Amino acid sequence: MTDPAPAVRPVRPHFSSGPCAKRPGWSLENLHTDVLGRSHRSKLGKARLKEAIDRTRALLGVPDDYRIGIVPASDTGAVEMAMWSMLGPRPVDMLAWESFGEGWVTDAVKQLKLDARLLKAPYGEISDLAAVDPKHDVVFTWNGTTSGVRAPNADWISADREGIVICDATSAIFAQKLDWPKLDAVTYSWQKVLGGEGAHGVLILSPRAVERLESHTPAWPMPKLFRMVKGGKLNEDIFTGATINTPSMLCVEDYLDALKWAESIGGLETLHARADANAAALQAWVESADWIDFLCANPGIRSNTSVCLKIVDPEVTKLDDAGQRAFVKSMEKLLEEKAAAYDIGGYRDAPPGLRIWCGATVETRDIEALGPWLDWAFAEAKSHL
C-alpha cells in the first residue's frame, strides 16, 4: 500500500517549461482589446509594438545603442534569423550541451555548410568554454532548457573578440544576469520566463551585429522572414515596431501585461530573485528525497529556471530507456489526474527524468507543495513495477 495523496495541492500546477505559467493574477480581462481587429501597421498597432520594445529595453537594461526587434517563429525564428544573416565570414564555434544547441549545429553544418567547430558536452555538463577562439564567431545557448545547465557567466567571452557572439537566451533572460557587452545577437521568446503566449521571438542586436549585417552578404538564398537588410543597410523599421510579417496583437498585449507586472513587483532584480527562490525550494526537496537527483551535478552551472532531474532509485535505473520513460509517463499521468502538476516530463531528446519550471511566474509556495506530490507519484508508480 502506498501512502495517501498529500492534502495540499499547488494552487497553480503549471510547471511546463514552455509555454510557461502565466504571471500571478493573470486574466484575459487584464488585456487591452482596442487594438484587436486593427492593422499592426496602424498608428495604434505600431504604438503598441513600440511600447513592447521600449518596456523590454527598460526592464532588461539593454544598452541604448542595441536594437530590439519582434520577429516571427518564436526563439527558433530569432536564432535562425541571426545565424542565416550573419554567419559565414569567419569560422564559428558551435557550443552544444543540450538539444536546442545541437539543433543550431545542424543549421550551421548541414544547412549553411559553415567552417564550424563543435564544442559539445553531454547532458548535465557544459562545453569547454575556455576552448572558444576569440577570432571565431560563437553560437551558444545560455541556459539549456532541456538539460538544466546554464553558462555560469560571460567571462569566457573575450572583450576584444574579433568574431560575433550569437546567444540563444530564451530560458535565461529575465531570470539570469546577461553580460550585454559580451553578446552581439541575443534571442528569446516571451513564452518562457514571462509566461507570454507563443509564436513570437525577440532579437536584440549590438552595434557589432549591425556592422556584420551591413558588411556581409550571405552566400545562400535568404527567405523573406530572415531579411533584415535593405540596400546594404539595416532595416530600422523592424526595430521600431514594424514587424516583418503580421504579429498577433493579442499576444503583444499579453506580453505588455507581463512586462507591466514585472515592473510592478520591482523589475529585473525581483524576477531574478523569484526564480532563485523557486530553484532553492526545489533543491531543498531534492536533498530530502533519496530517489531523485539533479541531472546537472554542478550547482555552479545548474539552471534556476528549467530544472532537470533524474531518477536514481535502483529499481527504476535498472529498467531500459523505454522502461524508464514509461515510468516517468506513469508519474505524469498520476499527477495530472490529481491536478497536482502538469507537463513535467523531461524533454523527448533528453535522458528520461523530470523537468520542473522554476521561472519567475511560478510561486514558491507551489514548488514547496509540489515536492510531496512527486514523492507520492513516485511511490505509486513504483508499486506497479
Short mmCIF file of C-alpha atoms in Angstrom, two decimals:
data_model
loop_
_atom_site.label_atom_id
_atom_site.label_comp_id
_atom_site.label_asym_id
_atom_site.label_seq_id
_atom_site.Cartn_x
_atom_site.Cartn_y
_atom_site.Cartn_z
CA MET A 1 0.00 0.00 0.00
CA THR A 2 1.30 3.45 -0.88
CA ASP A 3 0.83 6.50 1.31
CA PRO A 4 -2.31 8.59 0.76
CA ALA A 5 -2.04 11.54 -1.57
CA PRO A 6 -0.93 14.80 0.06
CA ALA A 7 -3.69 17.07 1.31
CA VAL A 8 -2.31 20.31 -0.13
CA ARG A 9 -2.03 20.80 -3.89
CA PRO A 10 -0.11 23.51 -5.68
CA VAL A 11 -2.54 26.37 -6.27
CA ARG A 12 -1.29 26.60 -9.84
CA PRO A 13 0.06 23.21 -11.02
CA HIS A 14 1.62 24.75 -14.14
CA PHE A 15 5.28 23.70 -14.25
CA SER A 16 5.72 23.38 -18.01
CA SER A 17 9.00 24.62 -19.47
CA GLY A 18 7.19 26.29 -22.36
CA PRO A 19 4.74 27.74 -22.73
CA CYS A 20 5.26 28.54 -19.06
CA ALA A 21 2.92 29.54 -16.26
CA LYS A 22 1.12 32.83 -16.68
CA ARG A 23 2.04 35.56 -14.26
CA PRO A 24 0.26 35.51 -10.87
CA GLY A 25 -3.12 37.18 -11.09
CA TRP A 26 -3.28 36.86 -14.88
CA SER A 27 -6.68 37.14 -16.54
CA LEU A 28 -7.89 37.78 -20.06
CA GLU A 29 -9.81 40.70 -18.61
CA ASN A 30 -6.48 42.43 -17.91
CA LEU A 31 -5.63 42.64 -21.61
CA HIS A 32 -6.50 45.71 -23.66
CA THR A 33 -8.52 44.80 -26.74
CA ASP A 34 -8.80 48.12 -28.58
CA VAL A 35 -6.00 47.08 -30.94
CA LEU A 36 -7.68 43.79 -31.93
CA GLY A 37 -9.07 43.82 -35.43
CA ARG A 38 -6.80 46.73 -36.29
CA SER A 39 -3.80 46.62 -38.60
CA HIS A 40 -0.46 46.13 -36.92
CA ARG A 41 0.69 48.91 -39.26
CA SER A 42 -1.91 51.34 -37.97
CA LYS A 43 -0.79 54.16 -35.71
CA LEU A 44 -2.22 52.27 -32.73
CA GLY A 45 -0.69 48.93 -33.73
CA LYS A 46 2.78 50.38 -34.24
CA ALA A 47 2.50 52.23 -30.95
CA ARG A 48 1.77 49.01 -29.05
CA LEU A 49 4.65 47.18 -30.72
CA LYS A 50 6.96 50.11 -29.97
CA GLU A 51 5.77 50.14 -26.37
CA ALA A 52 6.66 46.45 -26.06
CA ILE A 53 10.14 47.20 -27.39
CA ASP A 54 10.63 50.21 -25.11
CA ARG A 55 9.43 48.40 -21.97
CA THR A 56 11.69 45.46 -22.85
CA ARG A 57 14.70 47.75 -23.11
CA ALA A 58 13.94 49.42 -19.80
CA LEU A 59 13.25 46.20 -17.89
CA LEU A 60 16.30 44.33 -19.19
CA GLY A 61 18.67 47.30 -19.12
CA VAL A 62 19.53 46.82 -22.81
CA PRO A 63 22.13 49.43 -23.92
CA ASP A 64 20.72 52.37 -25.86
CA ASP A 65 22.72 51.53 -28.99
CA TYR A 66 21.38 47.97 -29.21
CA ARG A 67 18.38 47.32 -31.45
CA ILE A 68 15.38 45.29 -30.29
CA GLY A 69 13.03 43.69 -32.79
CA ILE A 70 9.92 41.49 -32.57
CA VAL A 71 10.28 38.68 -35.11
CA PRO A 72 8.37 35.60 -36.33
CA ALA A 73 8.56 31.98 -35.19
CA SER A 74 9.43 32.29 -31.52
CA ASP A 75 13.01 31.95 -30.30
CA THR A 76 13.76 29.48 -33.08
CA GLY A 77 12.96 32.08 -35.70
CA ALA A 78 15.09 34.69 -33.95
CA VAL A 79 18.13 32.38 -33.69
CA GLU A 80 17.87 31.30 -37.31
CA MET A 81 17.48 34.90 -38.49
CA ALA A 82 20.74 35.74 -36.74
CA MET A 83 22.62 32.67 -37.97
CA TRP A 84 21.48 32.80 -41.59
CA SER A 85 22.07 36.56 -41.82
CA MET A 86 25.39 36.96 -40.02
CA LEU A 87 27.45 33.78 -40.15
CA GLY A 88 29.92 32.96 -42.90
CA PRO A 89 32.82 35.43 -42.86
CA ARG A 90 34.68 33.62 -40.04
CA PRO A 91 34.94 30.12 -38.66
CA VAL A 92 32.29 29.54 -36.00
CA ASP A 93 32.48 27.77 -32.65
CA MET A 94 29.20 25.95 -32.02
CA LEU A 95 28.61 25.17 -28.34
CA ALA A 96 26.07 22.47 -27.55
CA TRP A 97 25.16 20.92 -24.23
CA GLU A 98 21.52 20.09 -24.94
CA SER A 99 19.09 19.51 -27.80
CA PHE A 100 18.44 23.07 -28.93
CA GLY A 101 22.15 23.85 -29.10
CA GLU A 102 22.53 20.71 -31.19
CA GLY A 103 19.76 22.00 -33.44
CA TRP A 104 21.79 25.14 -34.18
CA VAL A 105 24.73 22.86 -35.02
CA THR A 106 22.56 21.16 -37.64
CA ASP A 107 21.81 24.56 -39.18
CA ALA A 108 25.48 25.52 -39.24
CA VAL A 109 26.90 22.25 -40.52
CA LYS A 110 24.24 20.65 -42.70
CA GLN A 111 22.24 23.62 -43.96
CA LEU A 112 24.73 26.50 -44.16
CA LYS A 113 27.80 24.23 -44.51
CA LEU A 114 29.96 26.60 -42.45
CA ASP A 115 33.52 26.15 -41.27
CA ALA A 116 32.23 25.06 -37.87
CA ARG A 117 33.97 23.66 -34.82
CA LEU A 118 31.72 21.72 -32.44
CA LEU A 119 32.31 22.08 -28.70
CA LYS A 120 29.88 19.58 -27.26
CA ALA A 121 29.13 18.27 -23.78
CA PRO A 122 26.76 15.50 -22.63
CA TYR A 123 23.51 16.27 -20.84
CA GLY A 124 24.23 17.56 -17.34
CA GLU A 125 27.61 19.02 -18.26
CA ILE A 126 28.83 22.09 -20.16
CA SER A 127 31.14 22.66 -23.12
CA ASP A 128 34.77 23.61 -22.60
CA LEU A 129 34.22 27.36 -22.51
CA ALA A 130 37.94 28.07 -22.31
CA ALA A 131 38.39 26.49 -25.75
CA VAL A 132 36.37 29.21 -27.51
CA ASP A 133 38.52 31.11 -30.02
CA PRO A 134 38.04 34.92 -29.92
CA LYS A 135 38.84 35.03 -33.64
CA HIS A 136 35.79 32.88 -34.36
CA ASP A 137 32.10 33.64 -34.32
CA VAL A 138 30.28 31.86 -31.50
CA VAL A 139 26.77 30.39 -31.21
CA PHE A 140 25.59 29.09 -27.84
CA THR A 141 22.51 28.59 -25.69
CA TRP A 142 22.94 30.41 -22.37
CA ASN A 143 20.52 28.18 -20.48
CA GLY A 144 19.98 24.65 -21.73
CA THR A 145 16.22 24.29 -21.37
CA THR A 146 16.38 20.53 -21.94
CA SER A 147 19.45 19.81 -19.79
CA GLY A 148 19.14 22.21 -16.86
CA VAL A 149 22.67 23.52 -17.48
CA ARG A 150 23.46 27.21 -17.84
CA ALA A 151 26.54 29.28 -18.57
CA PRO A 152 27.92 30.50 -15.23
CA ASN A 153 28.79 33.92 -16.67
CA ALA A 154 30.23 35.51 -19.80
CA ASP A 155 33.82 35.82 -18.54
CA TRP A 156 34.92 33.25 -21.14
CA ILE A 157 33.90 35.60 -23.97
CA SER A 158 36.73 37.96 -24.88
CA ALA A 159 36.03 41.68 -24.68
CA ASP A 160 38.50 42.03 -27.59
CA ARG A 161 36.95 39.29 -29.69
CA GLU A 162 37.07 39.54 -33.47
CA GLY A 163 34.01 37.40 -34.08
CA ILE A 164 30.40 37.99 -33.15
CA VAL A 165 28.52 36.12 -30.41
CA ILE A 166 25.01 34.79 -31.06
CA CYS A 167 23.28 33.83 -27.80
CA ASP A 168 20.04 31.88 -27.53
CA ALA A 169 18.87 33.23 -24.17
CA THR A 170 15.26 32.14 -24.24
CA SER A 171 15.06 30.36 -20.87
CA ALA A 172 17.71 32.57 -19.24
CA ILE A 173 16.64 36.12 -19.97
CA PHE A 174 14.55 37.78 -17.21
CA ALA A 175 15.85 35.12 -14.75
CA GLN A 176 19.65 35.23 -15.08
CA LYS A 177 22.12 38.07 -15.45
CA LEU A 178 23.28 38.63 -19.02
CA ASP A 179 26.50 40.49 -19.82
CA TRP A 180 25.38 42.73 -22.68
CA PRO A 181 28.82 43.95 -23.83
CA LYS A 182 29.80 40.31 -24.44
CA LEU A 183 26.73 39.46 -26.56
CA ASP A 184 26.02 40.61 -30.12
CA ALA A 185 22.78 38.88 -31.06
CA VAL A 186 20.51 37.81 -28.20
CA THR A 187 17.29 35.90 -28.83
CA TYR A 188 14.34 34.79 -26.75
CA SER A 189 10.64 34.06 -26.74
CA TRP A 190 8.41 35.78 -24.22
CA GLN A 191 6.57 32.45 -23.64
CA LYS A 192 9.33 31.46 -21.21
CA VAL A 193 10.20 33.44 -18.08
CA LEU A 194 7.37 35.97 -18.50
CA GLY A 195 4.77 33.34 -19.40
CA GLY A 196 3.61 35.07 -22.58
CA GLU A 197 1.86 33.39 -25.48
CA GLY A 198 3.97 31.57 -28.08
CA ALA A 199 4.85 32.16 -31.75
CA HIS A 200 6.80 35.42 -31.39
CA GLY A 201 10.51 35.92 -30.91
CA VAL A 202 12.66 38.84 -29.88
CA LEU A 203 16.03 39.62 -31.46
CA ILE A 204 18.44 42.07 -29.80
CA LEU A 205 21.42 43.29 -31.85
CA SER A 206 24.61 45.04 -30.74
CA PRO A 207 26.34 47.64 -32.94
CA ARG A 208 28.85 44.92 -33.87
CA ALA A 209 26.00 42.71 -35.08
CA VAL A 210 24.60 45.56 -37.16
CA GLU A 211 28.03 46.13 -38.68
CA ARG A 212 28.20 42.45 -39.65
CA LEU A 213 24.74 42.60 -41.21
CA GLU A 214 25.63 45.64 -43.28
CA SER A 215 29.05 44.38 -44.39
CA HIS A 216 28.26 40.74 -45.12
CA THR A 217 26.14 39.31 -47.91
CA PRO A 218 25.26 35.64 -47.26
CA ALA A 219 26.23 33.13 -49.95
CA TRP A 220 22.86 31.36 -49.70
CA PRO A 221 19.33 32.44 -50.63
CA MET A 222 17.65 34.35 -47.80
CA PRO A 223 13.98 33.65 -47.01
CA LYS A 224 11.89 36.79 -46.72
CA LEU A 225 11.33 36.22 -43.00
CA PHE A 226 15.12 36.37 -42.38
CA ARG A 227 15.86 39.56 -44.31
CA MET A 228 16.96 42.42 -42.06
CA VAL A 229 18.91 44.49 -44.60
CA LYS A 230 17.70 46.73 -47.42
CA GLY A 231 20.15 48.25 -49.88
CA GLY A 232 23.09 47.29 -47.70
CA LYS A 233 21.65 48.99 -44.61
CA LEU A 234 19.80 47.61 -41.60
CA ASN A 235 16.04 47.84 -41.98
CA GLU A 236 15.49 50.04 -38.94
CA ASP A 237 11.71 49.74 -39.23
CA ILE A 238 11.91 46.20 -37.81
CA PHE A 239 13.38 47.62 -34.61
CA THR A 240 10.83 50.38 -34.12
CA GLY A 241 7.68 48.27 -34.28
CA ALA A 242 7.20 47.44 -37.98
CA THR A 243 7.35 43.64 -37.97
CA ILE A 244 8.40 41.54 -40.96
CA ASN A 245 5.10 39.68 -41.00
CA THR A 246 1.76 40.05 -39.23
CA PRO A 247 2.04 39.55 -35.46
CA SER A 248 -0.76 38.55 -33.12
CA MET A 249 -1.69 41.78 -31.41
CA LEU A 250 -3.40 39.76 -28.69
CA CYS A 251 -0.05 38.10 -27.96
CA VAL A 252 1.58 41.54 -27.91
CA GLU A 253 -1.00 42.74 -25.36
CA ASP A 254 -0.30 39.64 -23.28
CA TYR A 255 3.44 40.42 -23.38
CA LEU A 256 2.78 44.01 -22.37
CA ASP A 257 0.71 42.74 -19.44
CA ALA A 258 3.62 40.55 -18.32
CA LEU A 259 6.11 43.41 -18.67
CA LYS A 260 3.92 45.71 -16.60
CA TRP A 261 3.56 43.02 -13.93
CA ALA A 262 7.34 42.63 -13.81
CA GLU A 263 7.75 46.39 -13.43
CA SER A 264 5.13 46.48 -10.65
CA ILE A 265 6.88 43.87 -8.48
CA GLY A 266 10.30 45.50 -8.62
CA GLY A 267 11.70 44.82 -12.07
CA LEU A 268 14.55 42.60 -13.17
CA GLU A 269 16.11 42.13 -9.73
CA THR A 270 12.82 40.79 -8.38
CA LEU A 271 12.36 38.46 -11.35
CA HIS A 272 15.83 37.02 -10.72
CA ALA A 273 15.09 36.65 -7.01
CA ARG A 274 11.80 34.85 -7.62
CA ALA A 275 13.44 32.30 -9.93
CA ASP A 276 16.28 31.80 -7.44
CA ALA A 277 13.81 31.26 -4.59
CA ASN A 278 11.88 28.70 -6.60
CA ALA A 279 15.04 26.81 -7.54
CA ALA A 280 16.16 26.85 -3.90
CA ALA A 281 12.82 25.44 -2.75
CA LEU A 282 13.07 22.64 -5.29
CA GLN A 283 16.67 21.95 -4.25
CA ALA A 284 15.59 21.61 -0.61
CA TRP A 285 13.09 18.95 -1.62
CA VAL A 286 15.58 17.09 -3.86
CA GLU A 287 18.05 16.94 -0.99
CA SER A 288 15.37 15.38 1.21
CA ALA A 289 14.41 12.66 -1.30
CA ASP A 290 16.56 9.58 -1.88
CA TRP A 291 15.03 8.58 -5.23
CA ILE A 292 15.77 11.72 -7.25
CA ASP A 293 18.77 13.92 -8.05
CA PHE A 294 19.76 16.76 -10.37
CA LEU A 295 20.75 15.89 -13.92
CA CYS A 296 23.35 18.66 -13.54
CA ALA A 297 25.60 17.73 -10.61
CA ASN A 298 27.48 21.04 -10.54
CA PRO A 299 25.42 23.73 -8.77
CA GLY A 300 27.60 26.44 -10.33
CA ILE A 301 26.13 25.73 -13.76
CA ARG A 302 22.70 24.49 -12.72
CA SER A 303 19.68 26.29 -14.14
CA ASN A 304 17.30 28.25 -11.92
CA THR A 305 14.50 28.00 -14.49
CA SER A 306 14.34 24.66 -16.32
CA VAL A 307 15.49 22.36 -13.53
CA CYS A 308 16.10 18.85 -14.87
CA LEU A 309 16.02 15.84 -12.56
CA LYS A 310 16.97 12.17 -12.90
CA ILE A 311 15.53 9.21 -11.02
CA VAL A 312 18.29 7.37 -9.16
CA ASP A 313 16.27 4.63 -7.46
CA PRO A 314 17.94 1.33 -8.44
CA GLU A 315 14.66 -0.42 -9.27
CA VAL A 316 13.97 2.25 -11.87
CA THR A 317 17.51 2.73 -13.19
CA LYS A 318 17.79 -1.00 -13.94
CA LEU A 319 14.99 -0.59 -16.50
CA ASP A 320 15.96 0.05 -20.10
CA ASP A 321 15.48 3.50 -21.62
CA ALA A 322 11.95 2.74 -22.81
CA GLY A 323 11.03 1.36 -19.40
CA GLN A 324 12.34 4.43 -17.60
CA ARG A 325 10.43 6.73 -19.92
CA ALA A 326 7.26 4.72 -19.37
CA PHE A 327 7.80 5.03 -15.62
CA VAL A 328 8.08 8.82 -15.88
CA LYS A 329 4.93 8.94 -18.01
CA SER A 330 3.06 6.98 -15.39
CA MET A 331 4.10 9.56 -12.79
CA GLU A 332 3.00 12.37 -15.10
CA LYS A 333 -0.40 10.73 -15.60
CA LEU A 334 -0.96 10.32 -11.87
CA LEU A 335 -0.06 13.93 -11.15
CA GLU A 336 -2.21 15.31 -13.96
CA GLU A 337 -5.20 13.25 -12.84
CA LYS A 338 -4.86 14.78 -9.39
CA ALA A 339 -4.33 18.30 -10.81
CA ALA A 340 -1.08 18.43 -8.84
CA ALA A 341 1.40 19.03 -11.69
CA TYR A 342 1.17 19.41 -15.43
CA ASP A 343 3.78 18.78 -18.15
CA ILE A 344 6.80 17.90 -16.01
CA GLY A 345 8.31 15.09 -18.08
CA GLY A 346 11.83 15.60 -19.39
CA TYR A 347 12.32 16.70 -23.00
CA ARG A 348 11.99 13.91 -25.56
CA ASP A 349 15.68 14.05 -26.58
CA ALA A 350 16.96 14.31 -23.01
CA PRO A 351 17.67 11.40 -20.66
CA PRO A 352 14.48 10.08 -19.00
CA GLY A 353 13.51 12.14 -15.99
CA LEU A 354 11.54 15.14 -14.78
CA ARG A 355 11.78 18.82 -15.64
CA ILE A 356 10.31 21.42 -13.29
CA TRP A 357 9.99 25.03 -14.43
CA CYS A 358 11.05 27.42 -11.66
CA GLY A 359 10.86 30.72 -13.53
CA ALA A 360 9.61 33.97 -12.10
CA THR A 361 5.89 33.46 -12.85
CA VAL A 362 5.80 30.37 -10.60
CA GLU A 363 5.04 30.88 -6.89
CA THR A 364 7.49 29.41 -4.38
CA ARG A 365 4.64 28.02 -2.28
CA ASP A 366 3.60 25.92 -5.29
CA ILE A 367 7.11 24.49 -5.63
CA GLU A 368 7.03 23.64 -1.92
CA ALA A 369 3.65 21.97 -2.30
CA LEU A 370 4.85 20.02 -5.35
CA GLY A 371 7.56 18.04 -3.55
CA PRO A 372 5.27 15.75 -1.51
CA TRP A 373 3.19 15.09 -4.62
CA LEU A 374 6.28 13.99 -6.51
CA ASP A 375 7.15 11.63 -3.65
CA TRP A 376 3.60 10.25 -3.74
CA ALA A 377 3.55 9.77 -7.51
CA PHE A 378 6.92 8.03 -7.43
CA ALA A 379 5.82 5.61 -4.74
CA GLU A 380 2.54 4.95 -6.52
CA ALA A 381 4.24 4.29 -9.88
CA LYS A 382 6.92 2.13 -8.26
CA SER A 383 4.26 -0.04 -6.59
CA HIS A 384 3.21 -1.17 -10.07
CA LEU A 385 6.67 -2.25 -11.25
#
